[in-house]
Coordinates of C-alpha atoms in Angstrom, one line a residue:
M21 CA 90.4 109.7 101.9
N22 CA 88.5 109.2 105.1
R23 CA 85.3 110.5 103.4
R24 CA 85.7 108.0 100.6
L25 CA 86.3 105.2 103.1
M26 CA 83.1 106.1 104.8
Q27 CA 81.3 106.1 101.4
F28 CA 82.7 102.6 100.8
L29 CA 81.4 101.4 104.2
Q30 CA 78.0 102.8 103.4
A31 CA 77.9 101.3 99.9
E32 CA 78.9 97.9 101.3
N33 CA 76.4 98.3 104.2
I34 CA 79.0 97.3 106.8
S35 CA 79.7 98.9 110.1
Q36 CA 83.1 100.3 111.2
S37 CA 83.4 97.5 113.7
Q38 CA 82.8 94.8 111.0
F39 CA 85.3 96.5 108.7
A40 CA 87.9 96.7 111.5
D41 CA 87.4 93.1 112.4
C42 CA 87.6 92.0 108.8
L43 CA 90.9 93.8 108.3
E44 CA 92.2 92.7 111.6
V45 CA 92.9 96.2 112.8
S46 CA 91.8 97.7 116.1
R47 CA 88.6 99.6 116.1
G48 CA 90.5 102.5 117.6
T49 CA 92.9 102.6 114.6
L50 CA 90.0 102.6 112.2
S51 CA 88.2 105.3 114.1
H52 CA 91.3 107.5 114.0
I53 CA 91.6 107.0 110.2
L54 CA 87.9 107.7 109.6
S55 CA 88.0 110.9 111.8
G56 CA 91.1 112.1 109.8
R57 CA 93.3 112.1 112.9
N58 CA 95.6 109.5 111.4
R59 CA 96.5 108.6 107.9
P60 CA 96.3 104.9 106.9
G61 CA 99.6 103.1 106.5
Y62 CA 100.8 100.6 103.9
D63 CA 99.7 97.6 106.0
F64 CA 96.2 99.0 106.3
L65 CA 95.9 99.7 102.6
E66 CA 97.3 96.3 101.7
S67 CA 94.7 94.6 103.9
V68 CA 91.9 96.6 102.3
M69 CA 93.2 95.5 98.8
L70 CA 93.3 91.9 99.9
H71 CA 89.9 91.8 101.6
Y72 CA 88.0 94.0 99.1
P73 CA 89.6 93.3 95.6
S74 CA 86.6 95.0 93.8
L75 CA 87.4 98.3 95.5
S76 CA 89.5 100.7 93.4
I77 CA 92.5 101.7 95.5
D78 CA 93.1 104.6 93.1
W79 CA 89.6 105.9 93.9
L80 CA 90.1 105.4 97.6
M81 CA 93.4 107.2 97.7
T82 CA 92.9 110.0 95.2
G83 CA 89.2 110.2 94.4
R84 CA 89.9 109.5 90.7
G85 CA 87.7 107.1 88.8
R86 CA 85.0 105.0 90.3
M87 CA 84.6 103.2 93.6
Y88 CA 84.6 99.7 92.1
R89 CA 86.8 97.9 89.6
D90 CA 85.4 95.6 86.9
E91 CA 85.7 91.8 86.9
Q92 CA 89.2 91.8 85.4
G93 CA 90.5 94.1 88.1
V94 CA 90.7 97.2 85.8
P95 CA 89.2 100.4 87.2
A96 CA 85.8 100.8 85.6
D97 CA 86.6 104.2 84.0
Y98 CA 89.4 102.7 82.0
Q99 CA 87.2 100.0 80.2
S100 CA 86.3 102.3 77.3
L101 CA 89.9 103.4 76.5
P102 CA 91.0 102.1 73.1
H103 CA 93.8 99.6 72.9
V104 CA 96.9 101.3 71.5
E105 CA 99.6 99.2 69.9
Q106 CA 103.1 100.5 70.4
A107 CA 104.9 101.2 67.1
P108 CA 108.5 100.0 67.6
S109 CA 110.0 102.3 65.0
R110 CA 108.5 105.5 66.3
D111 CA 109.5 107.9 69.1
V112 CA 107.0 110.0 71.0
S113 CA 107.5 113.7 70.2
K114 CA 104.7 115.1 72.4
I115 CA 101.7 114.1 74.5
V116 CA 98.7 116.5 74.8
V117 CA 96.0 116.1 77.4
F118 CA 92.8 118.0 76.8
Y119 CA 90.4 118.9 79.6
T120 CA 86.7 119.4 79.5
D121 CA 87.1 123.1 80.3
G122 CA 88.9 123.6 77.0
S123 CA 92.4 123.9 78.6
Y124 CA 95.2 121.5 77.8
V125 CA 98.7 120.5 78.9
E126 CA 101.6 119.4 76.7
F127 CA 104.2 116.9 77.8
L128 CA 107.5 116.8 75.9
P129 CA 110.1 114.0 76.3
Q130 CA 113.3 114.9 77.9

């Protein structure tokens, strides 16, 4: 996560000091997070979310998706997913996820 946080600072063209001041955390705390010495806590992540709503927290924490969210707050990768209506009279029997390498995983309800 520290590498992605550095990528975000570079993309926003802001210094570590500016970022720390904006989030109202000590510069030392931010330095420890960016170096990988400490992991960010809930308060830090909440402050990032409040001050930078266009940043995808999913991307920041896991590396999945894109760095920025769209205007509606949806991660940009999910914009192209089709809307699926839930059929009230049907039960799910199996979910299959296909990967680009040709492999797949099946999930069966309990």
